[in-house]
Each structure stands twice: as structure tokens, then as C-alpha cells.
Short mmCIF file of C-alpha atoms and ligand atoms in Angstrom, two decimals:
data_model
loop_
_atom_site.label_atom_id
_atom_site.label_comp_id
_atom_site.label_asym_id
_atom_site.label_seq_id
_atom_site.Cartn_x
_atom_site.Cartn_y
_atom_site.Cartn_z
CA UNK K 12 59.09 52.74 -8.84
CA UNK K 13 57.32 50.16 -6.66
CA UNK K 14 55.70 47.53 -7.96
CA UNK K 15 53.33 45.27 -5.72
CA UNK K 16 50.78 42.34 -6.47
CA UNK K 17 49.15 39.40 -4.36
CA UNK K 18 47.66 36.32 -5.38
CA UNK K 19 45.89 33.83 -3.01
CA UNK K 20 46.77 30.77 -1.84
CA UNK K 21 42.99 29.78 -2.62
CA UNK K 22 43.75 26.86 -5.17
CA UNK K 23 45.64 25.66 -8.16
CA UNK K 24 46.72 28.64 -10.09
CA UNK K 25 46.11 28.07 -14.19
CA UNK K 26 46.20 30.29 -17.38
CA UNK K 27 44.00 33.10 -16.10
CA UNK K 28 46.02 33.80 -13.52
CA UNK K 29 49.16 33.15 -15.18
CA UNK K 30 48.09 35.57 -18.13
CA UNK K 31 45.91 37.77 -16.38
CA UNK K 32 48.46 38.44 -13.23
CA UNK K 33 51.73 36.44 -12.86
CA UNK K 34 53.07 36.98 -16.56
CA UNK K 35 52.86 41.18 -16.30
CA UNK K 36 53.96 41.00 -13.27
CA UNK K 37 56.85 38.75 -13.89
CA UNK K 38 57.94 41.73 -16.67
CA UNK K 39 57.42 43.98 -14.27
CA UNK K 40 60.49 42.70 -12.09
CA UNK K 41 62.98 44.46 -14.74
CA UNK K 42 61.13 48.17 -14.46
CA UNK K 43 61.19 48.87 -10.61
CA UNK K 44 61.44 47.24 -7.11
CA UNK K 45 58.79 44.48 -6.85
CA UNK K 46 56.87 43.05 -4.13
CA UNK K 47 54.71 40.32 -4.65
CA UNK K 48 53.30 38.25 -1.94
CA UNK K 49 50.88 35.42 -1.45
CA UNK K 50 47.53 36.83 0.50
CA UNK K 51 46.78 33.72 2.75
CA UNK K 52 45.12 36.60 4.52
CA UNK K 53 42.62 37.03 2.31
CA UNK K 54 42.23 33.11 1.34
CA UNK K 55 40.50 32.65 4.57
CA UNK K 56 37.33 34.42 3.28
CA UNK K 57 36.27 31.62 1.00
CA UNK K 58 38.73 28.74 2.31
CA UNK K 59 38.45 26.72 5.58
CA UNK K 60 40.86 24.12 5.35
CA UNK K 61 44.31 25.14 7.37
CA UNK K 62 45.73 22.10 5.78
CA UNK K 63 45.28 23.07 2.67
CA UNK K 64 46.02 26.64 2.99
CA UNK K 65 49.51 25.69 4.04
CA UNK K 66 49.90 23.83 0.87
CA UNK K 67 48.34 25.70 -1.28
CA UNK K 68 51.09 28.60 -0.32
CA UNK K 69 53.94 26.23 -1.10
CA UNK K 70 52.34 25.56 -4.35
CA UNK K 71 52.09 29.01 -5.31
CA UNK K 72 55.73 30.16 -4.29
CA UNK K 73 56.55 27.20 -6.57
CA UNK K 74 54.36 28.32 -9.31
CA UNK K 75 55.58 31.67 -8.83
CA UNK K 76 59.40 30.21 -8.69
CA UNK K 77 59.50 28.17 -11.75
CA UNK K 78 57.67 30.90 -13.91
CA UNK K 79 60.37 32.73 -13.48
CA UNK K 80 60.35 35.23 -10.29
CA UNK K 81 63.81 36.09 -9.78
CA UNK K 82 64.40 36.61 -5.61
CA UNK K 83 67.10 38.57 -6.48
CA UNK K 84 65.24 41.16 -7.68
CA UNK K 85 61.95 40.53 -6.54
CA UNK K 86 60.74 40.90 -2.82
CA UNK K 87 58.54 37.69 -2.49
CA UNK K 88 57.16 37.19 1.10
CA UNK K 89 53.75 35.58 2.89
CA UNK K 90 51.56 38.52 3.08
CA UNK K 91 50.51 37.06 7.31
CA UNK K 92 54.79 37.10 7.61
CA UNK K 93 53.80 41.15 7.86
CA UNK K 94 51.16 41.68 10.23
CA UNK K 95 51.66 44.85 10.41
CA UNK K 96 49.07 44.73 7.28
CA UNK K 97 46.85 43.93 9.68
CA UNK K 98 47.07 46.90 11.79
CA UNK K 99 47.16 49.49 8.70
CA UNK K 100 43.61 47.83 7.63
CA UNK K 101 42.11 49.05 10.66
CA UNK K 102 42.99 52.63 10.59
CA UNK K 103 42.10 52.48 7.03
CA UNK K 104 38.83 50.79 7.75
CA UNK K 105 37.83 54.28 9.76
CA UNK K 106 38.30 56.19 6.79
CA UNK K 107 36.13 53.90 4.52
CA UNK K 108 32.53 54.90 4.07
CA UNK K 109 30.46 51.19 4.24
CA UNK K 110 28.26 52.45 0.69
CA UNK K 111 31.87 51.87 -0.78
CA UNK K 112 31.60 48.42 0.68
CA UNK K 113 28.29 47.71 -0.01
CA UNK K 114 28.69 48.24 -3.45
CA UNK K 115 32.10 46.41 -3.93
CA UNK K 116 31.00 43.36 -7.20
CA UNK K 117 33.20 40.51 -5.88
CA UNK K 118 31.29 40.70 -2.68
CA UNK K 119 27.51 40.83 -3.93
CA UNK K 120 29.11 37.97 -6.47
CA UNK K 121 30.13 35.77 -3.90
CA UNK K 122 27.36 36.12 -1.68
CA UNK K 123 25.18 35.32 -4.66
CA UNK K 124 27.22 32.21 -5.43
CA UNK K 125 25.91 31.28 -1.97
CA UNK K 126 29.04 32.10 0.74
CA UNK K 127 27.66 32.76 3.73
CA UNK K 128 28.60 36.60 4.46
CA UNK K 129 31.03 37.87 7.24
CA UNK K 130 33.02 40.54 8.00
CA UNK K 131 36.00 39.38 6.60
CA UNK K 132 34.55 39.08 3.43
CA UNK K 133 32.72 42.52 3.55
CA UNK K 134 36.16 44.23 4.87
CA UNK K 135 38.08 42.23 2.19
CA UNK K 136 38.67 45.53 0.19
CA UNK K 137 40.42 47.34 3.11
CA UNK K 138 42.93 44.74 3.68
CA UNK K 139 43.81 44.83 0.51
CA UNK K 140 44.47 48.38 0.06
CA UNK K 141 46.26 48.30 3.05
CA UNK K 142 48.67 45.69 1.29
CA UNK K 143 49.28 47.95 -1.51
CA UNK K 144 49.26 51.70 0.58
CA UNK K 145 51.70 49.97 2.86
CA UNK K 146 54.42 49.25 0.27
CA UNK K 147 54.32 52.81 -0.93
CA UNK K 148 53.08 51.13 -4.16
CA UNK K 149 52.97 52.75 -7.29
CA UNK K 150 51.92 50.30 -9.84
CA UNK K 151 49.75 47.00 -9.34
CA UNK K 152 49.37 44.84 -11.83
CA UNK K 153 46.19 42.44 -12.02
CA UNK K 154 43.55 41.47 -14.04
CA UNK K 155 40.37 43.12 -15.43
CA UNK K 156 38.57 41.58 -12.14
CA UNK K 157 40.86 43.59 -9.24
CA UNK K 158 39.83 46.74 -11.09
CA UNK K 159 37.34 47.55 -8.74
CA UNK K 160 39.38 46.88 -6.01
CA UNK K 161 41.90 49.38 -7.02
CA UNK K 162 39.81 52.26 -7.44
CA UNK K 163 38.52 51.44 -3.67
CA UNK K 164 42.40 51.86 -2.89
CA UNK K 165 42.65 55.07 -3.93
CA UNK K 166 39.50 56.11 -2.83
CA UNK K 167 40.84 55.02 0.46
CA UNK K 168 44.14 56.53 0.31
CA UNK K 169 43.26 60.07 -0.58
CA UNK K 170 40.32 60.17 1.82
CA UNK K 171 43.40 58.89 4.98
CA UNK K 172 45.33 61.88 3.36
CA UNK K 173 42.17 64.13 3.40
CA UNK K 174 41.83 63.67 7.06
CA UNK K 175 45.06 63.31 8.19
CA UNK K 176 47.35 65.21 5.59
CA UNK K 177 49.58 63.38 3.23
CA UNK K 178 50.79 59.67 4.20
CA UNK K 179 49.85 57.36 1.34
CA UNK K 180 50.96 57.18 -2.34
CA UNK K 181 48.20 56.47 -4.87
CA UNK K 182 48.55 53.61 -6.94
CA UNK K 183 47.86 53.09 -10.52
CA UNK K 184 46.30 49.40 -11.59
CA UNK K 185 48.13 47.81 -14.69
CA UNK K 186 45.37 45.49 -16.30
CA UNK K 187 46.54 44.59 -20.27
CA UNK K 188 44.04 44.77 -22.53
CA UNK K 189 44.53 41.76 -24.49
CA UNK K 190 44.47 39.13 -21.29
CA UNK K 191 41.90 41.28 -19.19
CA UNK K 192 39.92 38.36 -19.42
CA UNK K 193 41.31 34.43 -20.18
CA UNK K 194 38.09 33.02 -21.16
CA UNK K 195 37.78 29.36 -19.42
CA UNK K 196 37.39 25.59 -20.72
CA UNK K 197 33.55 26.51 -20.98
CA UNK K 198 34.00 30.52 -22.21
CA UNK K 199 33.20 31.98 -18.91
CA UNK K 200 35.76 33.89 -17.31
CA UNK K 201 38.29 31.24 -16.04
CA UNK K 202 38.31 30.88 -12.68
CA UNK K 203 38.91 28.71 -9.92
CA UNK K 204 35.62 28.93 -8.85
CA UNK K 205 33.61 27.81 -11.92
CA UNK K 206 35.74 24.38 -12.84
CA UNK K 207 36.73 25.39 -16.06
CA UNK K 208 40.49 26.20 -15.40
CA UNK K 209 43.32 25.37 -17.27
CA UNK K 210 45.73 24.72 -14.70
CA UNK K 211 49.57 26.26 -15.47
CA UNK K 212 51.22 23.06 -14.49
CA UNK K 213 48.49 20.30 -14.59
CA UNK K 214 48.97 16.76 -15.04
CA UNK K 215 49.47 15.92 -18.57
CA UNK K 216 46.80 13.46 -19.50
CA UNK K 217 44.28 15.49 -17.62
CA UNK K 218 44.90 18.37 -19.00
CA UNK K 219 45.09 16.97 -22.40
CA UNK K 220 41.47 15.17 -21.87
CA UNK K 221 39.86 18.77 -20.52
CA UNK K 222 41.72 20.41 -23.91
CA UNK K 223 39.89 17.95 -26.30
CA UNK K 224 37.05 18.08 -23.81
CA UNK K 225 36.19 21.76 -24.80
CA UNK K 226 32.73 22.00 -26.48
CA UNK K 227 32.88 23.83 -30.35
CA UNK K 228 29.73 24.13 -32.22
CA UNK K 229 28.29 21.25 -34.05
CA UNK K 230 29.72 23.05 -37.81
CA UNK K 231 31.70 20.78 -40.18
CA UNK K 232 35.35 20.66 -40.57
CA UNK K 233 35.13 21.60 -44.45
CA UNK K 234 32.29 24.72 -43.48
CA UNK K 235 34.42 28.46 -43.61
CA UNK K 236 34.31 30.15 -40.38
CA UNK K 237 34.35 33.86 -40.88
CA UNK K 238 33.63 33.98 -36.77
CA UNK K 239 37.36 32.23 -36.42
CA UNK K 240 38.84 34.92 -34.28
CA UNK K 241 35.91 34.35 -31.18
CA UNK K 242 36.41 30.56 -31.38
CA UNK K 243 37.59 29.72 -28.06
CA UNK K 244 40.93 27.48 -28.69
CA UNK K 245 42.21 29.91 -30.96
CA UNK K 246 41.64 32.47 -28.70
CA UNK K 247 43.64 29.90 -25.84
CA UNK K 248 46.17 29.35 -28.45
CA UNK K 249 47.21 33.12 -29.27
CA UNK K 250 48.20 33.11 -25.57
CA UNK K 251 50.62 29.91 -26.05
CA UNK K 252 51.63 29.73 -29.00
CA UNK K 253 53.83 31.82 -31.62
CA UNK K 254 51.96 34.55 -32.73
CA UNK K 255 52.12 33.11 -36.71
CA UNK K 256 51.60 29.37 -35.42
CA UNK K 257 48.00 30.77 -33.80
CA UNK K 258 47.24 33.42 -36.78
CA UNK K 259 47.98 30.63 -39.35
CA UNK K 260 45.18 28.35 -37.50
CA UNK K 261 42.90 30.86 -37.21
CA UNK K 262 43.08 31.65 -41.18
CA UNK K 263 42.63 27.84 -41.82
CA UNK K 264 39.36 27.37 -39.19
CA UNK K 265 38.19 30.94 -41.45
CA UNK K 266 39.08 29.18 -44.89
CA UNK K 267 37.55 25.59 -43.62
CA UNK K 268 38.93 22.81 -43.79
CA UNK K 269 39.84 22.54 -39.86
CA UNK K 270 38.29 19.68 -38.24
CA UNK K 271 37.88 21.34 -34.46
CA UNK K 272 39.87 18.01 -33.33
CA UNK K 273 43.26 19.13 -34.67
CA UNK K 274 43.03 22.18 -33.01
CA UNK K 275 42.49 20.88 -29.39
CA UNK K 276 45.39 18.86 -30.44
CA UNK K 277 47.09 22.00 -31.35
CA UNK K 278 46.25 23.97 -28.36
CA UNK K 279 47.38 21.21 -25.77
CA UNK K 280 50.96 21.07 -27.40
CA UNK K 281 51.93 23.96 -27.47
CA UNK K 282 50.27 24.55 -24.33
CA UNK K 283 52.95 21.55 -23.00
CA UNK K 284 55.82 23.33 -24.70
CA UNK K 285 55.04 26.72 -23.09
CA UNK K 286 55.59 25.72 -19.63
CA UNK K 287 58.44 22.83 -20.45
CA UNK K 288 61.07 24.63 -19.23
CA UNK K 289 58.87 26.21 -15.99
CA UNK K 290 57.97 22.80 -15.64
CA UNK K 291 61.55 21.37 -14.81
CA UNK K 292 62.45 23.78 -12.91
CA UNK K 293 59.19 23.95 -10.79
CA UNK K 294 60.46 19.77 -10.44
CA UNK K 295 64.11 21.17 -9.35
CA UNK K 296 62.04 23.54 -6.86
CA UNK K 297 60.23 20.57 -5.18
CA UNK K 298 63.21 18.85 -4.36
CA UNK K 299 64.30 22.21 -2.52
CA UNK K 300 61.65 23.09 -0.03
CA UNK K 301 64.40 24.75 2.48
CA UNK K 302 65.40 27.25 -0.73
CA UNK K 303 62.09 27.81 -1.44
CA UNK K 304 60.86 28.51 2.04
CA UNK K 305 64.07 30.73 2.65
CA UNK K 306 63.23 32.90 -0.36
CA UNK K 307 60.24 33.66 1.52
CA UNK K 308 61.50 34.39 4.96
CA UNK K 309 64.35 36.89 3.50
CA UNK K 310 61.04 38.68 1.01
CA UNK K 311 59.44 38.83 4.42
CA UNK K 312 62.35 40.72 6.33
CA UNK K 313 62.94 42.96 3.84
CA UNK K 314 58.77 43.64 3.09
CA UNK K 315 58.58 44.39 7.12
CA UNK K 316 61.13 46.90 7.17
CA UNK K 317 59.23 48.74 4.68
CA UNK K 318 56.01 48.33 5.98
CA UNK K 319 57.37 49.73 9.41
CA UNK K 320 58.10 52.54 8.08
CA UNK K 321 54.86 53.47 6.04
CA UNK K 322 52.68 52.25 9.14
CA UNK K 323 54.93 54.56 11.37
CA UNK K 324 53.83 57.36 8.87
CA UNK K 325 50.12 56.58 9.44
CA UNK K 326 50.39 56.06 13.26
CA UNK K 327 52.01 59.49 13.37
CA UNK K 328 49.57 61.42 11.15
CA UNK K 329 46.46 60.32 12.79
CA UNK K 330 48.29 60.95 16.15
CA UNK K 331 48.21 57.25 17.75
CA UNK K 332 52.02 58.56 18.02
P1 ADP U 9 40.15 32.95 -9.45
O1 ADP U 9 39.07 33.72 -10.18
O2 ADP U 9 40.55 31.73 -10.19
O3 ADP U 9 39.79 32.69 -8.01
P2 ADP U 9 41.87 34.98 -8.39
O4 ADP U 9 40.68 35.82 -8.06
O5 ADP U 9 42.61 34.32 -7.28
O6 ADP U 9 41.44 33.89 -9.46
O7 ADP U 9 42.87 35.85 -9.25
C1 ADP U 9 44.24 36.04 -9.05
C2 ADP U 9 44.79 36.99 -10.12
O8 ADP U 9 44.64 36.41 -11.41
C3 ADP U 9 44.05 38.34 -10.18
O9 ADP U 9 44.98 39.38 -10.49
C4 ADP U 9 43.08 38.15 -11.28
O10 ADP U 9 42.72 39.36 -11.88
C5 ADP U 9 43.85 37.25 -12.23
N1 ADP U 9 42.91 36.41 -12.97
C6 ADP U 9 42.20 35.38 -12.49
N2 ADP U 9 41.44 34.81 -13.45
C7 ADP U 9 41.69 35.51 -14.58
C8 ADP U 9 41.22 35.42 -15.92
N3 ADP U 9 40.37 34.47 -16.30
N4 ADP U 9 41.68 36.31 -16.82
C9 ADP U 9 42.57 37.27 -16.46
N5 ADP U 9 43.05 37.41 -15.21
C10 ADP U 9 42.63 36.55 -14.28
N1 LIG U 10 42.34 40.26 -4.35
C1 LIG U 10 43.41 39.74 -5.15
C2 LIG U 10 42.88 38.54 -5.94
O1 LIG U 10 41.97 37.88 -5.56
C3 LIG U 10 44.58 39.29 -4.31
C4 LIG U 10 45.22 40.43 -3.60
C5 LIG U 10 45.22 40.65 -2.26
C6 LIG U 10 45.93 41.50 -4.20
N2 LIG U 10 45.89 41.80 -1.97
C7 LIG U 10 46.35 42.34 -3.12
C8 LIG U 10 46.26 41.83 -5.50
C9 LIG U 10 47.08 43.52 -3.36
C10 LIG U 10 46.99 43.00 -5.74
C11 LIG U 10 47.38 43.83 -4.67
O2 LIG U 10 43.43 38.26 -6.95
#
């Protein structure tokens, strides 16, 4: 079984993207062969800055690193280190009908949020399923957001195989229920894009100041709280804490008694201890950059080979070979 997943270089990664993404898929390195790559591809559809792109990448195979991906297991690769991605995206793009396009949610989002539109952020889809079709992918795992995306995939893929007889496997999207969505500092979604993130290794103070920082309703302490279970830092602190250390505060905040206070407090240490141990190594990691950057340019070999292949297959069936 292949699994695959990308993640872009776009900016600091933090708890929705740890839970939502890098946590499954980090599981996922035990059931099957796994690819995972960073799309700096697709970061240049909402970032300009080559500078930063370049670090942000190094940041994320760090992130990735010290969370636990195992290279020896794991393919882990740049996804522009295959270009061959590149190519497959165009012969998918014939195949994909532009209503699919026009109706894709994380395009008519952005636009709204007032990026100017281009092609690269209308064809955005199509490069993507060409990173997953090109892997021979079977599962993905993401978040509730990429959901979308996926079914656009297979769309894709079984209209290439329509036309041109069987090249593509379909791929199935993994999104877990319970961290579909990591609600943010402010209870939106959290997301890069809204400043509300959590970030998975942020600087301690700071992160400690945004923790006690979250706005709770204006309740007393000593007032029961029979709405416990929606209150935001519990919800933050089932994900990093033990599950009896985050059910026992949520039957106390029910109960009353709970000033909101000690349970920012709560939330930001065991935050701290969650990623202790990711955090040393991700300092070990930092001293390394020639490991690091080597991890990536043997994930790259071995993703081209594969990608070879499958684009081979496509060439063939729709007879550019
Ligand atoms: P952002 O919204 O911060 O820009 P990305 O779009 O780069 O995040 O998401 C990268 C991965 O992390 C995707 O698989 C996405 O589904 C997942 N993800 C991002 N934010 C969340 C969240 N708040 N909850 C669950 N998963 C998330
Ligand atoms: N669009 C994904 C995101 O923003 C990143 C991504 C690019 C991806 N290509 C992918 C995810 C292929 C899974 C599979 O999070």
C-alpha cells in the first residue's frame, strides 16, 4: 500500500497541521510505503518571497524530522526535486473539465480573501492530483479541508482512464474524524492564514502569552458549565494531553469551580511537554543541515524513479509514446 501526503512550505506549521495532517500520517509510516513531500510547488500560489520559500522548506523537513518521520521508512523528498509532476499535470489538465475548477472552495475562498487570481491558483487542483496519481497512491491522509481536493483526484483519474484506458490508481482520502478540524486561538479553523495558530514548536513565552491570551466568556470561575465539552482549551487540551488529565478538567469547568486562568495554564504545559522530546531533537536536527538536506536528496531519487515509471504509463496510453 502507498501512502502519499504534501504539506507546503507556506509558513510555520502549528497544531492544525500537526493534528490534522503530520500526526496520521506519521502512523501511517508503519502500514505501507510512504511518500511525503513538501509542495514548494504549490506555495508559490499565495507566497512571493524566494527567500523565504527556501527556508520555510528547511523548516518543515525539520518539523517533519523531529516529529518523528523515520527516512528509513519513509520516502521524504521536495515535491520541485520531481518535475516530472510537472509534466503529468498537464496531460491531466486536458482531461479536467474547467466547471470542476470553477467550483473548487479553496479557490473562490482565496480569491474572496482578496488574492489576486491566476492560473496557478485556478490549476492548483491538477497539480495536486498529479502528485498523488503519480505515486500510484492509494491512501492520502489530510485534513477535513483537502477533502475536496481529493474527490477532484479521482474525478481526474478515472476520467484519464476513461479516455485513455487504465493508467492511474484511485486514491482514497484518510481525514480522522476527531481532528478534521483543530479549531484556532480565536475558534475559527486554525490556519496560517487567519493568525490564530498555535505553532508546533513556537517560542515558549510567546506561545505561553497567545495560550492565556485566548478569549473565554465573561462566566465566573464558581458558575457550572454544562457547555464544558465546546469550550475551546479543553477542546486544545484533549489533543495534548492524557486523555484522563483533559476529561478530568473538563468535569471540573462542568462542576464549577474552574477559574478559566488555570486552564490556559493547563493547556500551555502540557502543550510544552508534548513536543519536549520533538523539541530536542528538532535542536539536534539544526545543528545537522547536511543530514537533513541528504534525507531529502535520497527521498527525491527514490520518488523519481517511481514517478518515471507512472508518467511513462501515461505518455504511452495517450500515445505521446
Ligand atoms: P493552513 O490552513 O494553515 O494554510 P495548510 O492548508 O497548509 O494549512 O494545511 C496543511 C495540512 O494540514 C492539510 O492536510 C490540512 O488539511 C491540515 N490542516 C491545516 N489546518 C488544519 C486544522 N485547523 N485542522 C485540521 N487539519 C488542518
Ligand atoms: N494542498 C495541500 C495543502 O494545502 C498540499 C498538497 C499538495 C497535498 N499536494 C498534495 C496534500 C498531495 C496531499 C497530497 O495542505
Amino acid at each position: 500500500m502507498r501512502i502519499l501526503s504534501g504539506i507546503q512550505p507556506s509558513g510555520t506549521l502549528h497544531l492544525g497541521n500537526y493534528f490534522g495532517m503530520m500526526k496520521p500520517a506519521l502512523e501511517l509510516q508503519e502500514k505501507g510505503e510512504a511518500f511525503y513531500f513538501i509542495a514548494n510547488y504549490h506555495s508559490m500560489t499565495s507566497l512571493f518571497d524566494p527567500v523565504e520559500r527556501c527556508k520555510n522548506t528547511l523548516d518543515v523537513a525539520l518539523d517533519f524530522l523531529a516529529c518523528g518521520l523515520d527516512p528509513k521508512k519513509t520516502v521524504f523528498f521536495r515535491q520541485s526535486d520531481v518535475p516530472e509532476v510537472t509534466e503529468l499535470s498537464w496531460l491531466l489538465s486536458t482531461v479536467t473539465p474547467m466547471g470542476m475548477l470553477e467550483r473548487a472552495t479553496s479557490y473562490k475562498d482565496k480569491i474572496a480573501r482578496g488574492i489576486a487570481p491566476m492560473h496557478g491558483l485556478f490549476a492548483y487542483p491538477v497539480l495536486m492530483a498529479a502528485d498523488i496519481l503519480i505515486y500510484d497512491s492509494n491512501v492520502v491522509p489530510v485534513g477535513r479541508d483537502q477533502k475536496q481536493h481529493l474527490e477532484m483526484t479521482r474525478d481526474i483519474a478515472i476520467k484519464f482512464n476513461e479516455q485513455y484506458g487504465q493508467t492511474f490508481v484511485i486514491p482514497e482520502p484518510q481525514i480522522r474524524d476527531e481532528v478534521a478540524v483543530v479549531p484556532g486561538t480565536d475558534g475559527q479553523k486554525m490556519s496560517k492564514s487567519y493568525g490564530n495558530t498555535i505553532e508546533i514548536f513556537g517560542d515558549e513565552k510567546a506561545t505561553r502569552k497567545k495560550i492565556m491570551g485566548i478569549v473565554m466568556d465573561s462566566r465566573t470561575p464558581a458558575e457550572p458549565k454544562p457547555d464544558a465539552d465546546k469550550n475551546l482549551a479543553i477542546q486544545l487540551l484533549k489533543l495534548v494531553a492524557p486523555a484522563e488529565v483533559a476529561k478530568d478538567f473538563e468535569n471540573r469547568l462542568r462542576a464549577g469551580g474552574l477559574g478559566y486562568g488555570d486552564l490556559k495554564k493547563a493547556l500551555f504545559e502540557n502543550y510544552w511537554n508534548y513536543f519536549a522530546d520533538a523539541r530536542k531533537k528538532r535542536a539536534e536536527l539544526v545543528a545537522n543541515p547536511d543530514y537533513v538536506n541528504k534525507v531529502l536528496c535520497d527521498g527525491a531519487l527514490k520518488a523519481r524513479t517511481k514517478a518515471r515509471e507512472v508518467l511513462k504509463r501515461a505518455r504511452k496510453a495517450s500515445g505521446l509514446e
